[in-house]
Short mmCIF file of N, CA and C and ligand atoms in Angstrom, two decimals:
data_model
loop_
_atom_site.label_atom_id
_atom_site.label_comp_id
_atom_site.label_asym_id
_atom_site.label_seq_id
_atom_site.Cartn_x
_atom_site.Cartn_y
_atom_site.Cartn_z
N UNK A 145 -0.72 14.92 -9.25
CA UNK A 145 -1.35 13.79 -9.92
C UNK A 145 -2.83 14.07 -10.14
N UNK A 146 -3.36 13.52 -11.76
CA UNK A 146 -4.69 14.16 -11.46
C UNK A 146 -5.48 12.93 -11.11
N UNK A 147 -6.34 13.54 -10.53
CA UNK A 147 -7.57 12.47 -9.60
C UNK A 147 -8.52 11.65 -10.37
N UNK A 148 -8.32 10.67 -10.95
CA UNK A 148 -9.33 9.73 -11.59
C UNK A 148 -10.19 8.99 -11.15
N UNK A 149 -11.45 8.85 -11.49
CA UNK A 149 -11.84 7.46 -10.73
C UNK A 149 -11.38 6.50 -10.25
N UNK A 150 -10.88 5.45 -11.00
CA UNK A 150 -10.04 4.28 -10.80
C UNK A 150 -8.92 4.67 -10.55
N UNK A 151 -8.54 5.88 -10.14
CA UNK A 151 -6.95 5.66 -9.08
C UNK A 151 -8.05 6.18 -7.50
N UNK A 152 -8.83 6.66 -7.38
CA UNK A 152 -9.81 6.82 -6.62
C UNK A 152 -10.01 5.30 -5.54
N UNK A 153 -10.13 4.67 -6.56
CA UNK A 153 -10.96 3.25 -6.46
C UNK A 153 -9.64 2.62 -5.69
N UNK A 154 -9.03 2.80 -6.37
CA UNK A 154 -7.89 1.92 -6.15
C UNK A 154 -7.06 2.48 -4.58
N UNK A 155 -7.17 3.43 -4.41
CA UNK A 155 -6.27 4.44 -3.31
C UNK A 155 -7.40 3.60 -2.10
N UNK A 156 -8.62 3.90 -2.46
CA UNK A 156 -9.44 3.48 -1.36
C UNK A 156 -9.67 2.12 -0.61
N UNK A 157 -8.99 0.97 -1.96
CA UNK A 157 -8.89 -0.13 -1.69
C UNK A 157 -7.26 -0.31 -0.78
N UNK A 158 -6.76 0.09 -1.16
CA UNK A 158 -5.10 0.07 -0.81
C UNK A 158 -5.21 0.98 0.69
N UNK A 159 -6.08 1.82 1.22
CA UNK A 159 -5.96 2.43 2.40
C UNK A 159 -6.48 1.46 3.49
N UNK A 160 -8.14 0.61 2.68
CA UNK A 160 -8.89 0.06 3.43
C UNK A 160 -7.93 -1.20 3.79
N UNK A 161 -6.83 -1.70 2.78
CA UNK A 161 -6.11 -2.96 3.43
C UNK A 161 -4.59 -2.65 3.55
N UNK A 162 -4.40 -1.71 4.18
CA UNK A 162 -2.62 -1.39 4.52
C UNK A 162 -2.24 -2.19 5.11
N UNK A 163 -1.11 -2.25 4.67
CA UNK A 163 -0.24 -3.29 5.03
C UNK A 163 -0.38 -4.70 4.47
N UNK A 164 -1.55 -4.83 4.04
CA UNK A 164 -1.96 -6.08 2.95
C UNK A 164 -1.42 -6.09 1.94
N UNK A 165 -0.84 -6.66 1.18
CA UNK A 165 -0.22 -6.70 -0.56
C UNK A 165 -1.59 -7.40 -0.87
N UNK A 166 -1.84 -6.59 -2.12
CA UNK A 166 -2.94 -7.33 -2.75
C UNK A 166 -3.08 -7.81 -4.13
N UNK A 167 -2.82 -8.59 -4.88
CA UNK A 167 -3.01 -8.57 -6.51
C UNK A 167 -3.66 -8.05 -7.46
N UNK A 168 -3.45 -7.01 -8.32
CA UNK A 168 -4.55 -6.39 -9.09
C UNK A 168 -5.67 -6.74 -9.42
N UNK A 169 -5.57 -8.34 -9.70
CA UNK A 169 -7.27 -8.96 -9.88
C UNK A 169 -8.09 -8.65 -8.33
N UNK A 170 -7.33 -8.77 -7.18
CA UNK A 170 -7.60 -8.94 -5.32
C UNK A 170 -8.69 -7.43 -5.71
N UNK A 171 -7.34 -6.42 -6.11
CA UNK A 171 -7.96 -5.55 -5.92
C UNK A 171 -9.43 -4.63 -6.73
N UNK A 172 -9.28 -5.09 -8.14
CA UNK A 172 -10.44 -4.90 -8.96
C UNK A 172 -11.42 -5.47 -8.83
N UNK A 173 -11.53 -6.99 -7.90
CA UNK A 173 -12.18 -7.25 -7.07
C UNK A 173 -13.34 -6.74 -6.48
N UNK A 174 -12.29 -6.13 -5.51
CA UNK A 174 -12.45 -5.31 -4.27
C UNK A 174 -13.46 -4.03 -5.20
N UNK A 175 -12.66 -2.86 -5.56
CA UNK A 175 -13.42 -2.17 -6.50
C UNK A 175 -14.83 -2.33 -6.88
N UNK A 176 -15.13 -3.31 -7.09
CA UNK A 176 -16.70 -3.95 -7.65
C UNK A 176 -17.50 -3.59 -6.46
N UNK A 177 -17.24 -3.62 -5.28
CA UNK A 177 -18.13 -3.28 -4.80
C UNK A 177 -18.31 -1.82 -3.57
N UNK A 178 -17.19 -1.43 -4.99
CA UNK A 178 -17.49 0.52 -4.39
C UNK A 178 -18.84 1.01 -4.57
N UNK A 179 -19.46 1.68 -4.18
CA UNK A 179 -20.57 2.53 -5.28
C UNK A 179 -20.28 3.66 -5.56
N UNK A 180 -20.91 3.88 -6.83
CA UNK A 180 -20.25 4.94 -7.78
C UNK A 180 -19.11 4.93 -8.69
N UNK A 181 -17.67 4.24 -7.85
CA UNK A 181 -16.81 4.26 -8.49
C UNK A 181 -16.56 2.63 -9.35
N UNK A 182 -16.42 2.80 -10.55
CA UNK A 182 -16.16 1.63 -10.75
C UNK A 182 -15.09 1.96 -12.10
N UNK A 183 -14.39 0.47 -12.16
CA UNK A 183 -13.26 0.54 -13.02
C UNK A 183 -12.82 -0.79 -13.73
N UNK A 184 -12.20 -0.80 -14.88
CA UNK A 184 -12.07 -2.71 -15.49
C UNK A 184 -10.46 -1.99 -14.89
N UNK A 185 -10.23 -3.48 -15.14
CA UNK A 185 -8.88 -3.97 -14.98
C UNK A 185 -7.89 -3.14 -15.40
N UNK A 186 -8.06 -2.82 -16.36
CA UNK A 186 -6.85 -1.92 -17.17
C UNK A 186 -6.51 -0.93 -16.58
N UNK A 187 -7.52 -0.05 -15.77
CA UNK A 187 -7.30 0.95 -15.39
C UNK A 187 -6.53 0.49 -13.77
N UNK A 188 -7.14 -0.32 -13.40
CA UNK A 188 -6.38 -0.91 -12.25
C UNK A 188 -4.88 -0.92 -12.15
N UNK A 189 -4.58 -1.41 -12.96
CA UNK A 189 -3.04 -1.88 -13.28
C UNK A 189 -2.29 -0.35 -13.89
N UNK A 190 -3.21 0.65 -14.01
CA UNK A 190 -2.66 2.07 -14.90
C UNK A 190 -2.43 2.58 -13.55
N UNK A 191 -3.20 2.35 -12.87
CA UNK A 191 -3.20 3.29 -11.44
C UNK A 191 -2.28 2.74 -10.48
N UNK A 192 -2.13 1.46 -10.49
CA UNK A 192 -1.28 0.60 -9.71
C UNK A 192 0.44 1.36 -10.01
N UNK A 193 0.70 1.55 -11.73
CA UNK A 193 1.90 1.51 -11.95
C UNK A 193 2.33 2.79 -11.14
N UNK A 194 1.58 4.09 -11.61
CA UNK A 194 1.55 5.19 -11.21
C UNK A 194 1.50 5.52 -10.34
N UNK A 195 0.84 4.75 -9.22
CA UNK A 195 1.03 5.13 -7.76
C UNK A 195 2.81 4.81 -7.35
N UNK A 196 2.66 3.04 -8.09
CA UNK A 196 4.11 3.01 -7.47
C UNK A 196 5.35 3.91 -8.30
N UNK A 197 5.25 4.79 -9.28
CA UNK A 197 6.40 5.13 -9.87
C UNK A 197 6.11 6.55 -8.98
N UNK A 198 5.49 6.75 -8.19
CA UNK A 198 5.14 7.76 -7.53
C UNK A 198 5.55 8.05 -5.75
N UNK A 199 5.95 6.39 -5.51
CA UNK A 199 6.54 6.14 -4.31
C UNK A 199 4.99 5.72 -3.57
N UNK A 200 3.92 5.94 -3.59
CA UNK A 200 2.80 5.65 -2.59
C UNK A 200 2.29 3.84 -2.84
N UNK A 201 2.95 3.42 -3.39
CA UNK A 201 2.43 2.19 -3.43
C UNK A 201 3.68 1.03 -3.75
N UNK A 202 3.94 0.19 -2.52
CA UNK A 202 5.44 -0.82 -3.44
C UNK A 202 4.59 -1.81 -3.83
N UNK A 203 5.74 -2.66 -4.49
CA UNK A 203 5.22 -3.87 -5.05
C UNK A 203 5.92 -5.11 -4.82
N UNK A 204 5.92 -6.42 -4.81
CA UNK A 204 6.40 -7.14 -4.11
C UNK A 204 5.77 -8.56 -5.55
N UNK A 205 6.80 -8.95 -5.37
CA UNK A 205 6.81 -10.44 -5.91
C UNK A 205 7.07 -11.70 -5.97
N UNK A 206 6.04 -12.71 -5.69
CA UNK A 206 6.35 -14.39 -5.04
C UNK A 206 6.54 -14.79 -6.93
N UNK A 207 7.80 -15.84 -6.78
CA UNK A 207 7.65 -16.45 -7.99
C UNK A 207 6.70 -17.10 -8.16
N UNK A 208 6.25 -17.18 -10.02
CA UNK A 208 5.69 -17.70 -10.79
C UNK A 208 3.90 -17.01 -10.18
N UNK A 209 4.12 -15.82 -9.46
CA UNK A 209 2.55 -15.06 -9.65
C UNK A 209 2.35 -13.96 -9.73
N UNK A 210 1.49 -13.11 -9.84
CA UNK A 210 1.24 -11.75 -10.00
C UNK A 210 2.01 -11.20 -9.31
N UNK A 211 2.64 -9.69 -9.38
CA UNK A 211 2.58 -9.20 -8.79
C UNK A 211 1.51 -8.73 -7.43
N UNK A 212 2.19 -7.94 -6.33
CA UNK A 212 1.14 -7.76 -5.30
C UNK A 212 1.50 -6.25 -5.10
N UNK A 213 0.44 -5.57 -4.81
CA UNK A 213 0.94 -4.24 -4.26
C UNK A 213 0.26 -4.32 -3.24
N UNK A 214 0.96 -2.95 -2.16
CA UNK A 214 0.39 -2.15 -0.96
C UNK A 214 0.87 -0.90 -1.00
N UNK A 215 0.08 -0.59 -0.09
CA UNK A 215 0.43 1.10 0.57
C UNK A 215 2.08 1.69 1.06
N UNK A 216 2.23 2.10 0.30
CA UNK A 216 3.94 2.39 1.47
C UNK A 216 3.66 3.12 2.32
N UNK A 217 4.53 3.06 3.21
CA UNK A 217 4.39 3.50 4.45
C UNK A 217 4.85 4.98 4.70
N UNK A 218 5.14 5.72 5.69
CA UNK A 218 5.55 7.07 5.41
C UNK A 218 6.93 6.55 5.29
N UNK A 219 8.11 6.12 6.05
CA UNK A 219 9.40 6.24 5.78
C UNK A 219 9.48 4.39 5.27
N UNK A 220 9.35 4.57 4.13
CA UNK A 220 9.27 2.97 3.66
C UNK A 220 11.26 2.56 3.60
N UNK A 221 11.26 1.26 4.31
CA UNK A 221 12.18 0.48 4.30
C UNK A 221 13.01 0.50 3.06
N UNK A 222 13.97 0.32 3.11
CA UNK A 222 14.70 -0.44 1.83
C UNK A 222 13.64 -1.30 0.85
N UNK A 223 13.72 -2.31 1.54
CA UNK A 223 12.27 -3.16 0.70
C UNK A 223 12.29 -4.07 1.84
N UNK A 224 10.94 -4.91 1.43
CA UNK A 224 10.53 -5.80 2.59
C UNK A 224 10.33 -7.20 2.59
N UNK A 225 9.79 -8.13 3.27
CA UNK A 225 10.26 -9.42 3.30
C UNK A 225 8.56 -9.88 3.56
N UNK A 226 8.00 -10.73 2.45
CA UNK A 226 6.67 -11.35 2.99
C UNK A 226 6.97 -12.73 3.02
N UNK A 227 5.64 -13.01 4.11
CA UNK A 227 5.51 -13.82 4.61
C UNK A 227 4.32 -14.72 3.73
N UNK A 228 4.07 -15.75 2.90
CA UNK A 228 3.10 -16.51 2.26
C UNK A 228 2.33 -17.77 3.05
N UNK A 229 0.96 -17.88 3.27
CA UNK A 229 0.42 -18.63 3.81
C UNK A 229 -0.18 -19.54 2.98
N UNK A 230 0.64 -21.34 2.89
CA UNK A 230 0.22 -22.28 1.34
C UNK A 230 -0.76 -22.43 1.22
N UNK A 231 -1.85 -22.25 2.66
CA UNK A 231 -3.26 -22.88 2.57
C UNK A 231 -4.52 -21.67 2.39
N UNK A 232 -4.04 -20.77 3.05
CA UNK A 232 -4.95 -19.29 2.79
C UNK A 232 -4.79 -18.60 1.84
N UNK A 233 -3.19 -18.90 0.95
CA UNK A 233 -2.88 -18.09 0.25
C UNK A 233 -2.44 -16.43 0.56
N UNK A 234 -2.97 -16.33 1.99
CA UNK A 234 -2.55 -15.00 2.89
C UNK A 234 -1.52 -14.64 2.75
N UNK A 235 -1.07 -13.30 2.45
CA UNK A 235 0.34 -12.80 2.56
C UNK A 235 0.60 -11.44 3.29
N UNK A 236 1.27 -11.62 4.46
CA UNK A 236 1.84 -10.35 5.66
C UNK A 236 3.11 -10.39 5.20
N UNK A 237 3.31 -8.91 5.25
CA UNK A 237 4.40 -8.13 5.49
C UNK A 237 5.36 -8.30 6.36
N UNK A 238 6.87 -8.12 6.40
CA UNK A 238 7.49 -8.18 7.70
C UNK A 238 8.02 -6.72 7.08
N UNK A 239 8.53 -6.01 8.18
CA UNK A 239 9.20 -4.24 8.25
C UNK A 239 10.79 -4.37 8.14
N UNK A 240 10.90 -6.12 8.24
CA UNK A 240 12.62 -6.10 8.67
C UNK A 240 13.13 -6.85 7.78
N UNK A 241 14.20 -6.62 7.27
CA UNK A 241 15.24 -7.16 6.43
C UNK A 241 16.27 -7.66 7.55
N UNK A 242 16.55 -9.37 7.37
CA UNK A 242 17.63 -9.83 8.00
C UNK A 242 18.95 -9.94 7.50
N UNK A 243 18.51 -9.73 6.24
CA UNK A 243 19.94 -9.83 4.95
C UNK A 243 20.66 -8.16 5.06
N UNK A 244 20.11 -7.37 5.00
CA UNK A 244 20.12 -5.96 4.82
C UNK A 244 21.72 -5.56 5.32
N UNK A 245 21.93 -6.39 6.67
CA UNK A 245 23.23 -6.23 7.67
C UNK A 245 24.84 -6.81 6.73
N UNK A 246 24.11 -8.01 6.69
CA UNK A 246 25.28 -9.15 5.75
C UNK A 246 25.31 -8.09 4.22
N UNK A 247 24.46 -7.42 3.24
CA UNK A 247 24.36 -6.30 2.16
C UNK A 247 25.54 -5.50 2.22
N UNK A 248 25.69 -4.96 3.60
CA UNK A 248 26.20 -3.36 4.35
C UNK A 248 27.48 -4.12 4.20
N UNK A 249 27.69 -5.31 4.89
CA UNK A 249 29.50 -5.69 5.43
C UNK A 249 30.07 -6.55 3.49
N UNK A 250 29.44 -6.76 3.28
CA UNK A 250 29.56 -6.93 1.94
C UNK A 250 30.07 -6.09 0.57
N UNK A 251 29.27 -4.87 0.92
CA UNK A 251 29.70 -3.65 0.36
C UNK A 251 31.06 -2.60 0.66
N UNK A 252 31.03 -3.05 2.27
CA UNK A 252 32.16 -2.53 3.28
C UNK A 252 32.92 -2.96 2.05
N UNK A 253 33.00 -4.76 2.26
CA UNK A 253 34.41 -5.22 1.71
C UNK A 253 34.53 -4.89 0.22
N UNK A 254 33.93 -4.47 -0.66
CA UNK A 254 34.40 -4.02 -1.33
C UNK A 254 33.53 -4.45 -2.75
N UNK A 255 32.19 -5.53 -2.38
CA UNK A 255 31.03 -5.56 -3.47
C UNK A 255 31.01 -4.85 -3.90
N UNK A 256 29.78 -5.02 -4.98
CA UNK A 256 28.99 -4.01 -6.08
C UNK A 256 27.44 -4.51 -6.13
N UNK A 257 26.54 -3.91 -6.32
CA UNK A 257 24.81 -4.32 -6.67
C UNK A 257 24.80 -5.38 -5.73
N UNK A 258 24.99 -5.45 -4.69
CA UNK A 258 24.19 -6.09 -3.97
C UNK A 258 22.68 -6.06 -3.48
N UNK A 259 22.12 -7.40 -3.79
CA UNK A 259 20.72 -7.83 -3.96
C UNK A 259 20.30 -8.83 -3.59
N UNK A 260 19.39 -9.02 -2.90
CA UNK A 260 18.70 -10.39 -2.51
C UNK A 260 17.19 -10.58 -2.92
N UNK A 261 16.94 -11.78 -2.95
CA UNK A 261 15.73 -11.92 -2.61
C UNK A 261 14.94 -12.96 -2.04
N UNK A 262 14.38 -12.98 -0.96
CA UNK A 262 13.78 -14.09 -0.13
C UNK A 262 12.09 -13.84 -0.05
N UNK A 263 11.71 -15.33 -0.29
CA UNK A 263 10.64 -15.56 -0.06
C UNK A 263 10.49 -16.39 1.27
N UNK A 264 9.23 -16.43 2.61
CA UNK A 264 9.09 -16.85 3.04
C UNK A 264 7.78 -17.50 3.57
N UNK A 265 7.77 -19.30 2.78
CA UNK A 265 6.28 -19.64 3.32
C UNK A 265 5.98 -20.50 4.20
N UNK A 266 4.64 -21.02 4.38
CA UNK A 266 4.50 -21.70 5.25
C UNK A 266 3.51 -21.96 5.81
N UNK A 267 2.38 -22.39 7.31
CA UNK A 267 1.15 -22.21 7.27
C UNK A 267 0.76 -21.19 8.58
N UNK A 268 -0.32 -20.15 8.28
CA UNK A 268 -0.42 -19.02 9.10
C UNK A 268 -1.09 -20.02 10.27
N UNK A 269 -0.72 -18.83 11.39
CA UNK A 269 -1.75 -19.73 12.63
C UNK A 269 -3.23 -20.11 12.51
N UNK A 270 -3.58 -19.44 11.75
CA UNK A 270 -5.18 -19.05 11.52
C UNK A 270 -5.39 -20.51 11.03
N UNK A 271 -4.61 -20.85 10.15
CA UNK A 271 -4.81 -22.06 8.93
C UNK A 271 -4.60 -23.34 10.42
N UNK A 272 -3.17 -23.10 11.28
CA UNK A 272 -2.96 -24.23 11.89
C UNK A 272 -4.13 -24.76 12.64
N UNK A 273 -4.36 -23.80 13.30
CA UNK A 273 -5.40 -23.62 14.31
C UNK A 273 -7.27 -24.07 13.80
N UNK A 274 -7.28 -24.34 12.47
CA UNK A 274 -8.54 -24.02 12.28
C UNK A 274 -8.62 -26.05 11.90
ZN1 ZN B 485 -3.32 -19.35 6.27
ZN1 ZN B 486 15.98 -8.21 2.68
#
């Protein structure tokens, strides 16, 4: 892959918040206050696609909003399950699929394309607590 600025920008933002999903605006954001490197949007979202058609970056999606990306991990999951916070807007990762099991015995019996998708929200402790 060749090395651009703004996939630069972007790698550095996505290392500095692993495990964070972040929204391309989160992250062009973020970008603004690299020095040296700087990038508009477009390129954000060029670098975003490319990382993920590349395996180094998944992507994850709450209805009716942006997409979010993060870092994949070295042996990345099937896919993963976030967690949405209504009042921070915060969103964590979980590593575990609870559906993944019920997928497998499903397929046993004799499915096809099996697929889910769950969202899970609610208010983080941070929010309860504050
Ligand atoms: Zn919160
Ligand atoms: Zn799942």
């Amino acid at each position: 892959m060749r090395i651009t600025k703004p996939r630069l920008a972007v790698a550095k933002i996505l290392i500095e918040h692993a495990g964070c999903p972040l929204s391309p605006e989160e992250i062009h954001q973020k970008t603004l206050s690299l020095k040296g490197i700087s990038c508009d949007q477009v390129s954000v979202y060029r670098a975003l696609s490319k990382f993920k058609d590349l395996g180094l970056a998944t992507k994850s999606s709450f209805q009716g909003e942006a997409a979010r990306y993060k870092l994949a991990g070295l042996n990345p999951p099937r896919h993963e399950h976030f967690f949405k916070c209504r009042q921070c807007q915060n969103v964590e990762s979980f590593n575990e699929c609870f559906v993944s099991k019920k997928e497998r015995l499903l397929e046993a019996a004799g499915y096809k394309n099996v697929s889910h998708h769950l969202e899970i929200s609610g208010v983080c402790p941070k929010c309860v607590n504050s």
